[in-house]
Short mmCIF file of C-alpha atoms in Angstrom, two decimals:
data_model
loop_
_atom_site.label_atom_id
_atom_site.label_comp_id
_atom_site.label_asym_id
_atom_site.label_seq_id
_atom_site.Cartn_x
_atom_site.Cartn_y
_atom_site.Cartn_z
CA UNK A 1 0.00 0.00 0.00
CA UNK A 2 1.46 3.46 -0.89
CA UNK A 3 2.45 5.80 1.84
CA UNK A 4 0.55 9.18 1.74
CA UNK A 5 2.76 11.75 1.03
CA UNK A 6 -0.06 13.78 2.53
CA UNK A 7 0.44 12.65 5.78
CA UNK A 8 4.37 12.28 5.64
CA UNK A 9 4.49 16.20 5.13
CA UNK A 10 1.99 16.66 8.37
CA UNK A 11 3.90 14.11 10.47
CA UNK A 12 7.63 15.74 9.21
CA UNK A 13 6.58 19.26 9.18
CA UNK A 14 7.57 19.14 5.16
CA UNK A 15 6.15 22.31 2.60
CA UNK A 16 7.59 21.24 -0.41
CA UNK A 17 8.11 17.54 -2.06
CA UNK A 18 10.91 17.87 -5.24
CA UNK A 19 9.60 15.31 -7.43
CA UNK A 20 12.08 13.89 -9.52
CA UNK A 21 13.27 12.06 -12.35
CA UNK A 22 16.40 11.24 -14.26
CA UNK A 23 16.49 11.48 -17.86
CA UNK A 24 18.46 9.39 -20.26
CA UNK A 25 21.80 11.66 -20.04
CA UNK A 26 21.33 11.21 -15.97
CA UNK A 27 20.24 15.03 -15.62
CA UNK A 28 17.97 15.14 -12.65
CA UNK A 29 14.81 17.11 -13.53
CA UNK A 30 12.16 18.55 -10.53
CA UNK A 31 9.18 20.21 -9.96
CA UNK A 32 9.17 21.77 -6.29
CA UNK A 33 5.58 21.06 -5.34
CA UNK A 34 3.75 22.62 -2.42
CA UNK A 35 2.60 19.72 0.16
CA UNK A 36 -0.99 21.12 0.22
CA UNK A 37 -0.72 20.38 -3.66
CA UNK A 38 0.83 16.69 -3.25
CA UNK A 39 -1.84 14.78 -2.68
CA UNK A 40 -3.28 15.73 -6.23
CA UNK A 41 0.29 14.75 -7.08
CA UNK A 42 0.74 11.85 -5.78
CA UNK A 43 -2.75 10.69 -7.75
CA UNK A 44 -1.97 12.19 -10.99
CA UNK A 45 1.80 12.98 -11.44
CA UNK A 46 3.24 16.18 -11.48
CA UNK A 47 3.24 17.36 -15.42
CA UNK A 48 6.62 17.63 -17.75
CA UNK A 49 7.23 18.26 -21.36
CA UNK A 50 9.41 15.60 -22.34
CA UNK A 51 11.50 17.53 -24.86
CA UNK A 52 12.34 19.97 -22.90
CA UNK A 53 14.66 17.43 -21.36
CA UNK A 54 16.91 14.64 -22.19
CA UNK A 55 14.18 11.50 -23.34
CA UNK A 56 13.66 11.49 -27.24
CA UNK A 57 10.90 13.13 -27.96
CA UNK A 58 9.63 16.35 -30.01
CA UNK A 59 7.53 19.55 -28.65
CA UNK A 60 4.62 17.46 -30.66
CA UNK A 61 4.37 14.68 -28.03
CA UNK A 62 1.14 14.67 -24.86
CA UNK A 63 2.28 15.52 -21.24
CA UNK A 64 4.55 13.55 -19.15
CA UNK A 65 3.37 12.75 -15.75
CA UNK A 66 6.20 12.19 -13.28
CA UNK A 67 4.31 9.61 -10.52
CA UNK A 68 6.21 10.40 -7.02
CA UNK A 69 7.62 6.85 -5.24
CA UNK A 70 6.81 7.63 -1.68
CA UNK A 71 8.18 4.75 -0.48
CA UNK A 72 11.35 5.99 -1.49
CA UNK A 73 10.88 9.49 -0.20
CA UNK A 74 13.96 11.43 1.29
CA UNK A 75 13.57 14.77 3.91
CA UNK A 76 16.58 16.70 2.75
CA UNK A 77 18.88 16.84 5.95
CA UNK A 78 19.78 20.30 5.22
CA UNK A 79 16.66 21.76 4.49
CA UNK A 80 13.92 19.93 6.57
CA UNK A 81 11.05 21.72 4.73
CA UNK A 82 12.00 19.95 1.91
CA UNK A 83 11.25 16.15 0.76
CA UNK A 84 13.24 14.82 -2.89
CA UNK A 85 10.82 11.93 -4.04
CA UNK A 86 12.01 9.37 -7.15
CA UNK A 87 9.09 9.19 -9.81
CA UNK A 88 8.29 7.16 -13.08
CA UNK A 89 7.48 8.28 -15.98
CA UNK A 90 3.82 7.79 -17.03
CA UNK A 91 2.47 9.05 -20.79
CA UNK A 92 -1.42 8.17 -21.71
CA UNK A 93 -1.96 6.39 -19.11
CA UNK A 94 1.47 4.38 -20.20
CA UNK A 95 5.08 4.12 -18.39
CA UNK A 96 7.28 5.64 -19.91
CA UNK A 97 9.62 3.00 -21.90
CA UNK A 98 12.76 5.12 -22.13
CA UNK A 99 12.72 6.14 -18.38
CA UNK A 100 16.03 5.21 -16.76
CA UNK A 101 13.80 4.00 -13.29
CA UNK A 102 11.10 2.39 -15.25
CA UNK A 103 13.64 0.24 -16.94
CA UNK A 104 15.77 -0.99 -13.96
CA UNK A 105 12.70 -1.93 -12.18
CA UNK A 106 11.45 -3.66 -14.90
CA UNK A 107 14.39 -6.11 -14.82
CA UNK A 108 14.52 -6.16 -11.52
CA UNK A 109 11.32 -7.51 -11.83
CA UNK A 110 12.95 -9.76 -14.40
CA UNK A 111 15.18 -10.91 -11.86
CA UNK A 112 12.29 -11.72 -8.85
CA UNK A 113 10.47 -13.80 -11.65
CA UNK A 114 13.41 -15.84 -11.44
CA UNK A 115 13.82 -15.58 -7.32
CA UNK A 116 16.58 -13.70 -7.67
CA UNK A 117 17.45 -10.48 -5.68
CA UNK A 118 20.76 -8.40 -7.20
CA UNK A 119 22.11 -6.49 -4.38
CA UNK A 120 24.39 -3.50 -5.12
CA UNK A 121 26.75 -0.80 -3.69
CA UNK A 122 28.29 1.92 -5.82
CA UNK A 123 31.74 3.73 -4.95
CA UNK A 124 31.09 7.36 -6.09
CA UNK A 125 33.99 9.38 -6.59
CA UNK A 126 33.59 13.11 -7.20
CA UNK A 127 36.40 16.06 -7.55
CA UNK A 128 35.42 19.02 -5.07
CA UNK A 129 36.67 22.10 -7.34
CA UNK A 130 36.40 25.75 -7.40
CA UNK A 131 33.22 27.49 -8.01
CA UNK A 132 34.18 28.29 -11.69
CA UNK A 133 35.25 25.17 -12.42
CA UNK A 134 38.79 26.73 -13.11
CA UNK A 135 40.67 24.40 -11.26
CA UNK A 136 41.13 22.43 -7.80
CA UNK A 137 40.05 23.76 -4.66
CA UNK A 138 42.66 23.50 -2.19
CA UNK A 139 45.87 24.74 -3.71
CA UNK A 140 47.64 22.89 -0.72
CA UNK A 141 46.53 19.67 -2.15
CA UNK A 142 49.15 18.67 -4.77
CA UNK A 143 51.21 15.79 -3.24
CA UNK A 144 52.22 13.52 -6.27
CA UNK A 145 50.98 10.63 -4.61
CA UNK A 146 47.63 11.88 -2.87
CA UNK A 147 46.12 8.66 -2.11
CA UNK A 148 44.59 8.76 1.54
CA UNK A 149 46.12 12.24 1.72
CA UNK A 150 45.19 12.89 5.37
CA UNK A 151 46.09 16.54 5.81
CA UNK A 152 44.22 17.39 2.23
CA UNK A 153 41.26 14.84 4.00
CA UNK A 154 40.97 17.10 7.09
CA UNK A 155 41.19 20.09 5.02
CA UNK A 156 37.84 19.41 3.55
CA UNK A 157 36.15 18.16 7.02
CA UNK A 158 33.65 20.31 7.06
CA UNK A 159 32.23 19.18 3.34
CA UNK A 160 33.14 15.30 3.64
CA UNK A 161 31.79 15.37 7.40
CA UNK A 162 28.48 16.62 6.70
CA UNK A 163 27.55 15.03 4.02
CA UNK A 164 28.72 11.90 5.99
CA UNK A 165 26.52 12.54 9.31
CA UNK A 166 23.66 13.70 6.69
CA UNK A 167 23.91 9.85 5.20
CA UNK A 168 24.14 8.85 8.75
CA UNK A 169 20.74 10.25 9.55
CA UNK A 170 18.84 9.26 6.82
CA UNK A 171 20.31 5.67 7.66
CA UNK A 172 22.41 4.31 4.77
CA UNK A 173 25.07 3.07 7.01
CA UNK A 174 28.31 5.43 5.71
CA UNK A 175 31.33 3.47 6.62
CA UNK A 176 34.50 4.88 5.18
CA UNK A 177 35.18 8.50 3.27
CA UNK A 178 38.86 9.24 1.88
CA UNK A 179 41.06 11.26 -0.24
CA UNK A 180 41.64 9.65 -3.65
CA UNK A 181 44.38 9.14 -5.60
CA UNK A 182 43.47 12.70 -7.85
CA UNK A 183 44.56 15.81 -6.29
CA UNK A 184 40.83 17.53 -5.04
CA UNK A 185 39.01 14.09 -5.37
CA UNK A 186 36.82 11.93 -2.69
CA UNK A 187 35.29 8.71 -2.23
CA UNK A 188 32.58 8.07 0.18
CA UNK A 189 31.09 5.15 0.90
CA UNK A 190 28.04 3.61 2.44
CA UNK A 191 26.18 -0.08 2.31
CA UNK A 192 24.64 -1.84 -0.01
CA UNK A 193 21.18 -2.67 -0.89
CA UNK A 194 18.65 -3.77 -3.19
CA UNK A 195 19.54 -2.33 -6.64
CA UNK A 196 16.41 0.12 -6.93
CA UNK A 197 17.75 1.36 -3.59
CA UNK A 198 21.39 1.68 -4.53
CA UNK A 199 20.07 3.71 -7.12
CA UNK A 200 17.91 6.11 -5.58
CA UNK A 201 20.57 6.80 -3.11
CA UNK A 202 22.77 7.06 -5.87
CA UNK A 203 20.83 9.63 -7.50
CA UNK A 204 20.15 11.58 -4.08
CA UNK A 205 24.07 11.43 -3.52
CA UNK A 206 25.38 13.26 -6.63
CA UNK A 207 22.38 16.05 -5.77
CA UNK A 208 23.51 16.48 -2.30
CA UNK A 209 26.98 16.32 -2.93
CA UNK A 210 26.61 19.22 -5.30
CA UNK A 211 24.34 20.88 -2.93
CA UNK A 212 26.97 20.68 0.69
CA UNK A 213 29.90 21.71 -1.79
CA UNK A 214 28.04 24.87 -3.11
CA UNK A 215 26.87 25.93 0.30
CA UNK A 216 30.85 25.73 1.06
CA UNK A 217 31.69 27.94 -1.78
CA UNK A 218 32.38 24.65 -3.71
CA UNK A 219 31.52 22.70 -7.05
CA UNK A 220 31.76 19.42 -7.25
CA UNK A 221 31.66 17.42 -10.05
CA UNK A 222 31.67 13.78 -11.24
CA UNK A 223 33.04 14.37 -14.71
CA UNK A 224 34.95 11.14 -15.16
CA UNK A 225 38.03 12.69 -16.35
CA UNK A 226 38.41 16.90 -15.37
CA UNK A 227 41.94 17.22 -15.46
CA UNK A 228 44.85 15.83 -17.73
CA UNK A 229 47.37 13.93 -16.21
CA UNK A 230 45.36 12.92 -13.02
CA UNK A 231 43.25 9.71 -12.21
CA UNK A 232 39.88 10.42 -13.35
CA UNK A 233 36.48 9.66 -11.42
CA UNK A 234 35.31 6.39 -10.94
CA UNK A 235 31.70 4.84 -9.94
CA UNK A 236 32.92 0.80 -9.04
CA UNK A 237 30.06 -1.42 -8.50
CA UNK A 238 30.05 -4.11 -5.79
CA UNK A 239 27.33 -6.75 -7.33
CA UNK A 240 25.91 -9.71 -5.17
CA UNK A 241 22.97 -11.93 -6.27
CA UNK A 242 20.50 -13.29 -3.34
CA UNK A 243 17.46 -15.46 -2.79
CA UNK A 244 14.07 -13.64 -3.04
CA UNK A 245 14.22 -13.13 0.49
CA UNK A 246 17.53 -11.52 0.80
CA UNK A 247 18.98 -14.07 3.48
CA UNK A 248 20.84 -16.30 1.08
CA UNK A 249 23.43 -14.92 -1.59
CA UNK A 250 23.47 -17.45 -4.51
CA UNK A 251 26.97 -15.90 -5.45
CA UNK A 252 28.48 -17.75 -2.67
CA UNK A 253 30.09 -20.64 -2.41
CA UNK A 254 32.83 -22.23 0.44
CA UNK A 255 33.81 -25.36 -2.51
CA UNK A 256 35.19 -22.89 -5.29
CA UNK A 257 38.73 -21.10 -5.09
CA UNK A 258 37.03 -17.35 -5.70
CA UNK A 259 34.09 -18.05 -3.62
CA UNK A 260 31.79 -18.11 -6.45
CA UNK A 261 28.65 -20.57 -7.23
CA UNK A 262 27.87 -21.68 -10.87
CA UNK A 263 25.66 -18.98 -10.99
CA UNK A 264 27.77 -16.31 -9.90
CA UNK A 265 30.18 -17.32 -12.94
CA UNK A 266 27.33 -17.45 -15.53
CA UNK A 267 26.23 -13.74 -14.34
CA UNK A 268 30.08 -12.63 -14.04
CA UNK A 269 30.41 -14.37 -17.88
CA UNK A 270 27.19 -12.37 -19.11
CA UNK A 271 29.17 -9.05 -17.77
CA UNK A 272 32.65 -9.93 -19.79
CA UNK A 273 30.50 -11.27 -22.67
CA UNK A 274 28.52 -7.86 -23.31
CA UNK A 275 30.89 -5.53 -21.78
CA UNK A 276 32.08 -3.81 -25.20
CA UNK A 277 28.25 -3.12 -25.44
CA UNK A 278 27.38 -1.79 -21.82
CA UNK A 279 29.99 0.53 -21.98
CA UNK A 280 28.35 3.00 -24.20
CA UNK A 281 25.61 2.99 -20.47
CA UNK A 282 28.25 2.84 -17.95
CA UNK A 283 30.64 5.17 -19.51
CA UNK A 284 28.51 7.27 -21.69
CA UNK A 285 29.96 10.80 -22.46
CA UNK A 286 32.81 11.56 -24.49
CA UNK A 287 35.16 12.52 -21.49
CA UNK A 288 34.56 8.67 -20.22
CA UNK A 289 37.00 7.45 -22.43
CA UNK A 290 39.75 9.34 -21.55
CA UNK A 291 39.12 8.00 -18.38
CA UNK A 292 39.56 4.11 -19.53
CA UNK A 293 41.69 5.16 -21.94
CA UNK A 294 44.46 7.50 -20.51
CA UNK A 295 47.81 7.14 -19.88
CA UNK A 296 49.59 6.64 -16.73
CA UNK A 297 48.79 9.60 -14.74
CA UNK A 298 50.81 11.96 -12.16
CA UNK A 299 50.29 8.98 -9.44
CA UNK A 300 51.33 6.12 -11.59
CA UNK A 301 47.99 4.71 -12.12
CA UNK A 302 44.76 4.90 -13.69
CA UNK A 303 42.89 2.82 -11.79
CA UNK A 304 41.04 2.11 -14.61
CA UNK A 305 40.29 -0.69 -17.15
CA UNK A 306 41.13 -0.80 -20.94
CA UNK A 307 40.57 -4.51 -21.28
CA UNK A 308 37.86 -7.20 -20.71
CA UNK A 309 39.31 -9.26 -18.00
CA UNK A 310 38.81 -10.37 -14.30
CA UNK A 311 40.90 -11.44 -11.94
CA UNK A 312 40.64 -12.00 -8.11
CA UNK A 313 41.83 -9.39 -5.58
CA UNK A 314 43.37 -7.34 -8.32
CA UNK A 315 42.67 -3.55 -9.13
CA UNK A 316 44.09 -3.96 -12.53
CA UNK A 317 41.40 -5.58 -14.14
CA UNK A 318 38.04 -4.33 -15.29
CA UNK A 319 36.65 -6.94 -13.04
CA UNK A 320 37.96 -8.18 -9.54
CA UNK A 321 36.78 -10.74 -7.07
CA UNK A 322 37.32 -9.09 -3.74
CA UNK A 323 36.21 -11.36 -1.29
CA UNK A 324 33.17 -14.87 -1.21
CA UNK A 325 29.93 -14.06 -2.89
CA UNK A 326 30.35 -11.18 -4.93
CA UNK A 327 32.17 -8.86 -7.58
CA UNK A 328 34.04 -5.56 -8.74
CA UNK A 329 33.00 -4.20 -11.81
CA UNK A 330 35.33 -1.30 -12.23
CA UNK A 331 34.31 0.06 -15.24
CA UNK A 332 31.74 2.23 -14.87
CA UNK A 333 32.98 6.00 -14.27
CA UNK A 334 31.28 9.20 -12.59
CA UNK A 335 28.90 10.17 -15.26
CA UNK A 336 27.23 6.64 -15.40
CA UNK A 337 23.25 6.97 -14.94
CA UNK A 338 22.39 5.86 -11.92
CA UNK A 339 19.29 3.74 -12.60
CA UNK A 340 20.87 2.76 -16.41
CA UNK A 341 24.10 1.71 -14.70
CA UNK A 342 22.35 -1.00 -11.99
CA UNK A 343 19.94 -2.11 -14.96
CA UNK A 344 22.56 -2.67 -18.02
CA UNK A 345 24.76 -4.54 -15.33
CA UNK A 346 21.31 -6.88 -14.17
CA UNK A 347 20.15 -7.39 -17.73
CA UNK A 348 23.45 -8.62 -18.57
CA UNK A 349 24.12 -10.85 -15.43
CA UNK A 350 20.84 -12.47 -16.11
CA UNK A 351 21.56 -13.11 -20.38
CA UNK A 352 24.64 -14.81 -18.58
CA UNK A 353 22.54 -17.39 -16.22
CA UNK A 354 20.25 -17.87 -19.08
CA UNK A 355 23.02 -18.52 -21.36
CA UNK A 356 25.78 -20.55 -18.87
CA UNK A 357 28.11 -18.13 -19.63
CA UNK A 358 31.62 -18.42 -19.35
CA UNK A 359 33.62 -15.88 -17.94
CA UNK A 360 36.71 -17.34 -19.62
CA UNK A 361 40.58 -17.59 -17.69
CA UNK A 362 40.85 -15.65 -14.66
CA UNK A 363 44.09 -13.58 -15.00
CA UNK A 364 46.71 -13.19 -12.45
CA UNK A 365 48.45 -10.61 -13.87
CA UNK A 366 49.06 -6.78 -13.23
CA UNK A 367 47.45 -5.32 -16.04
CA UNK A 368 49.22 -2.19 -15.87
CA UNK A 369 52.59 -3.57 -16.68
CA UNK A 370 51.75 -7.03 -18.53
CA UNK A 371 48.36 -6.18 -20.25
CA UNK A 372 49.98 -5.96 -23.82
CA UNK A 373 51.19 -9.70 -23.43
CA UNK A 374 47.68 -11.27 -22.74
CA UNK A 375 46.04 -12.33 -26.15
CA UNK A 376 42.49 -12.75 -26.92
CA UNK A 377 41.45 -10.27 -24.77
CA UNK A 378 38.99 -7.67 -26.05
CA UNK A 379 39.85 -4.24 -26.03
CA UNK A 380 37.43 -1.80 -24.38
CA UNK A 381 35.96 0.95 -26.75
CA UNK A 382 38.60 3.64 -27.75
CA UNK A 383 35.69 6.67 -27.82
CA UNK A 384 31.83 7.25 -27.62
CA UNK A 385 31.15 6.49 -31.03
CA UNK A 386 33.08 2.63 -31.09
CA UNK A 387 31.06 2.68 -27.55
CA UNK A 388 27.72 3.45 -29.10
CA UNK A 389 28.42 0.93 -32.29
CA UNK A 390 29.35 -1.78 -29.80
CA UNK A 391 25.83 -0.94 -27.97
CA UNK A 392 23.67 -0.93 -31.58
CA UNK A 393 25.76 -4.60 -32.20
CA UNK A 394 24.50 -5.83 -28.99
CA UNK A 395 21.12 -7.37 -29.80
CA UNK A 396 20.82 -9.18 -26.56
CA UNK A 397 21.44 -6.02 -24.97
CA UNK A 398 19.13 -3.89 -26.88
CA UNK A 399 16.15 -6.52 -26.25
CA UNK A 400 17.29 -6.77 -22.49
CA UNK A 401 17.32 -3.03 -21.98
CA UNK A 402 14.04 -3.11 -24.12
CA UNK A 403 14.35 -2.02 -28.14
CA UNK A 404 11.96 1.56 -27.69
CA UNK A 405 14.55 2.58 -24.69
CA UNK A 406 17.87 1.31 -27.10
CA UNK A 407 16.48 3.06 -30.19
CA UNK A 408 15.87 6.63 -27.81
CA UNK A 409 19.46 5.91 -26.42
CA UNK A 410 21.23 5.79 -29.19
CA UNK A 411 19.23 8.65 -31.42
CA UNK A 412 20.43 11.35 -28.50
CA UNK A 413 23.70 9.99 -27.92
CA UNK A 414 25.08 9.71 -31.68
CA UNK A 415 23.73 13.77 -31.88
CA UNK A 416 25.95 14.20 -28.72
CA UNK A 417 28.77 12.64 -30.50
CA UNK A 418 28.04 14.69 -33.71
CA UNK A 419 28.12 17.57 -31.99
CA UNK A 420 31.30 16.86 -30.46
CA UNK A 421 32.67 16.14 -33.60
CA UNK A 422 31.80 19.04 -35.06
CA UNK A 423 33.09 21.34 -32.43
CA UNK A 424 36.87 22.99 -33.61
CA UNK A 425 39.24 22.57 -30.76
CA UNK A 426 42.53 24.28 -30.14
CA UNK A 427 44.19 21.09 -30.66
CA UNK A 428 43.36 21.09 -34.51
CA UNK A 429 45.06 24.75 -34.64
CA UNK A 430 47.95 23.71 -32.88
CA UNK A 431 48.88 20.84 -35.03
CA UNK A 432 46.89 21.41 -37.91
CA UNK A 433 47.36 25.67 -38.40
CA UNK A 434 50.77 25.31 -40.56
CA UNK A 435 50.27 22.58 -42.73
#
């Protein structure tokens, strides 16, 4: 039974709901609705044009109804009046097939018809810049090496700590928050959960992040890759697979070396087996790829993938096996939509249990420094547009993802990369003004 936003706002003391959707380039779009207006809302959806944002359509197409998820409501922490609610996408009485929420609950649903529960917890790394986007923050911060930096950690205490106690309170269970390996960059972490909740929170995080860092005077971004020569931004995915009732993870297994059931190699093999295809969702802007595809940075590292291979407790590889039960994927980077991300990664985990795929020879090897001796291994795309192809190859993909949602994707995204491609750069003067 759905909770009455009605009667959350009288009970919190609440005025406004921000209803709230993501479209296909993982822009978060809102309506600020007054709460003696929600319950109106709540029946019929608060009204968008869909062209007017990211979701293929033209000025010619009915309203959009956003319908607010109260289950999933959120008071924001730092302004109590004020409740951010998740919606779907409803058109004609119809969801929405291209909506990034619509589609991972649809195979999650996929995934319950099977008694399967996909658990998932997302590492979200972010830079915390200057207001202008010039440049780092903290000039101080510009150790070669500034991994766990704890100096350049406390100097940002009063951003990292409240967003922290903020997760605290709304009770995601924040466990660890550090200094990256980028001059000006941050991880925070906090538990895992059902993939619809992963997601939400996932989409709440990047808003409030952006929100505690410009009340500090801040920006912060998740661009995957801001600044040449340093380790770009990250979004790792820890991915576990559980009985319907959440109590028994089907991953797990004490008689294999990794820790991994039959299963949890058929849903691992479906990941390596589509990978070239789900990169054009989990790394889907033109920066992304010179994230995965850089060169060794100030640090020494990337911390990145550029090939499809796994491995066990190895940071190398674009997939690790940490620990019994579960996986790394560490391909995904900052600008990753959070409700395409968790669905491209289920729909392909479950082709792989359909399929008994393999995930083919674990590799031992640091990537880094051995990578170009490993044959067979498919390379990664090199840019959006081999990213995109790979995606529009993919037919198990497309179908998985469903074909309306695929067609939409790929229509906005190849006029991204046109207009990328058609944008002069100083580069072309620079090499090109002489000849």
């Amino acid at each position: 039974m759905s909770k009455d936003l009605a009667l959350i706002a009288k009970e919190r003391g609440i005025r406004y709901f921000m209803i709230s959707f993501t479209d296909l380039f993982g822009a978060q779009r809102a309506k600020l609705v007054p709460a003696s207006a929600i319950s109106e809302m709540q029946k019929d959806g608060a009204g968008f044009a869909g062209f007017a944002t990211w979701l293929d359509m033209t000025p010619a197409h009915p309203d959009m109804f956003a319908m607010p998820d109260a289950a999933a409501v959120v008071q924001l922490p730092w302004r109590k009046e004020v409740a951010w609610v998740p919606a779907d996408l409803v058109m004609e009485e119809k969801a929405v097939a291209q909506g990034p929420r619509t589609i991972l609950k649809t195979v999650v649903a996929k995934a319950a018809q099977q008694g399967l529960r996909v658990k998932t917890g997302v590492e979200a790394e972010f830079f915390l810049i200057e207001a202008d986007g010039a440049g780092i923050s903290d000039l101080k911060d510009n150790a070669s090496k500034p991994c766990y930096d704890q100096q350049a950690l406390m100097r940002r205490y009063d951003v990292i700590a409240e967003i922290c106690d903020y997760m605290q309170e709304l009770g995601w269970h924040p466990y660890q928050n550090d200094h990256e390996d980028a001059n000006g960059q941050f991880e925070m972490n906090w538990t895992f959960d059902d993939a619809l909740v992963t997601a939400d929170r996932h989409s709440f995080f990047k808003f409030m992040v952006r929100s505690v860092a410009e009340k500090h005077g801040l920006r912060a971004t998740f661009m995957p890759k801001p600044f040449p020569g340093l380790t770009g931004s990250g979004c790792h995915v820890h991915v576990s697979v559980w009985d319907e009732a959440g109590s028994s993870n089907k991953f797990h297994s004490d008689d294999d070396e990794m820790g991994l059931s039959p299963q949890g190699y058929n849903f691992l093999g479906g990941i390596m087996k589509h990978a070239e295809g789900i990169a054009a969702i989990t790394n889907p802007t033109v920066n992304s790829y010179k994230r995965i595809n850089a060169p060794r940075t100030v640090s020494g590292a990337t911390w990145s993938p550029n090939s499809v291979t796994w491995t066990g407790n190895n940071r190398t590889h674009m997939v690790r096996v940490p620990g019994k039960g579960r996986f790394e994927l560490r391909l995904p980077d900052g600008a990753a939509n959070p409700y395409l991300l968790q669905a491209a990664i289920i729909a392909v985990g479950l082709e792989g249990i359909s399929s008994k795929a393999d995930p083919g020879k674990r590799l031992d090897i640091d990537m880094y420094a051995l990578g170009h001796t490993v044959q067979n291994a498919p390379k990664l795309p090199l840019n959006l547009l081999d990213a995109l192809r790979a995606f529009d190859q993919d037919k198990e993909l497309k179908a998985a993802l469903g074909n309306e949602f695929s067609e939409a994707y790929l229509r906005l995204k190849h006029q991204e990369w046109n207009s990328y491609a058609a944008h002069f750069t100083q580069w072309e003067r620079d090499v090109t003004l002489d000849i």
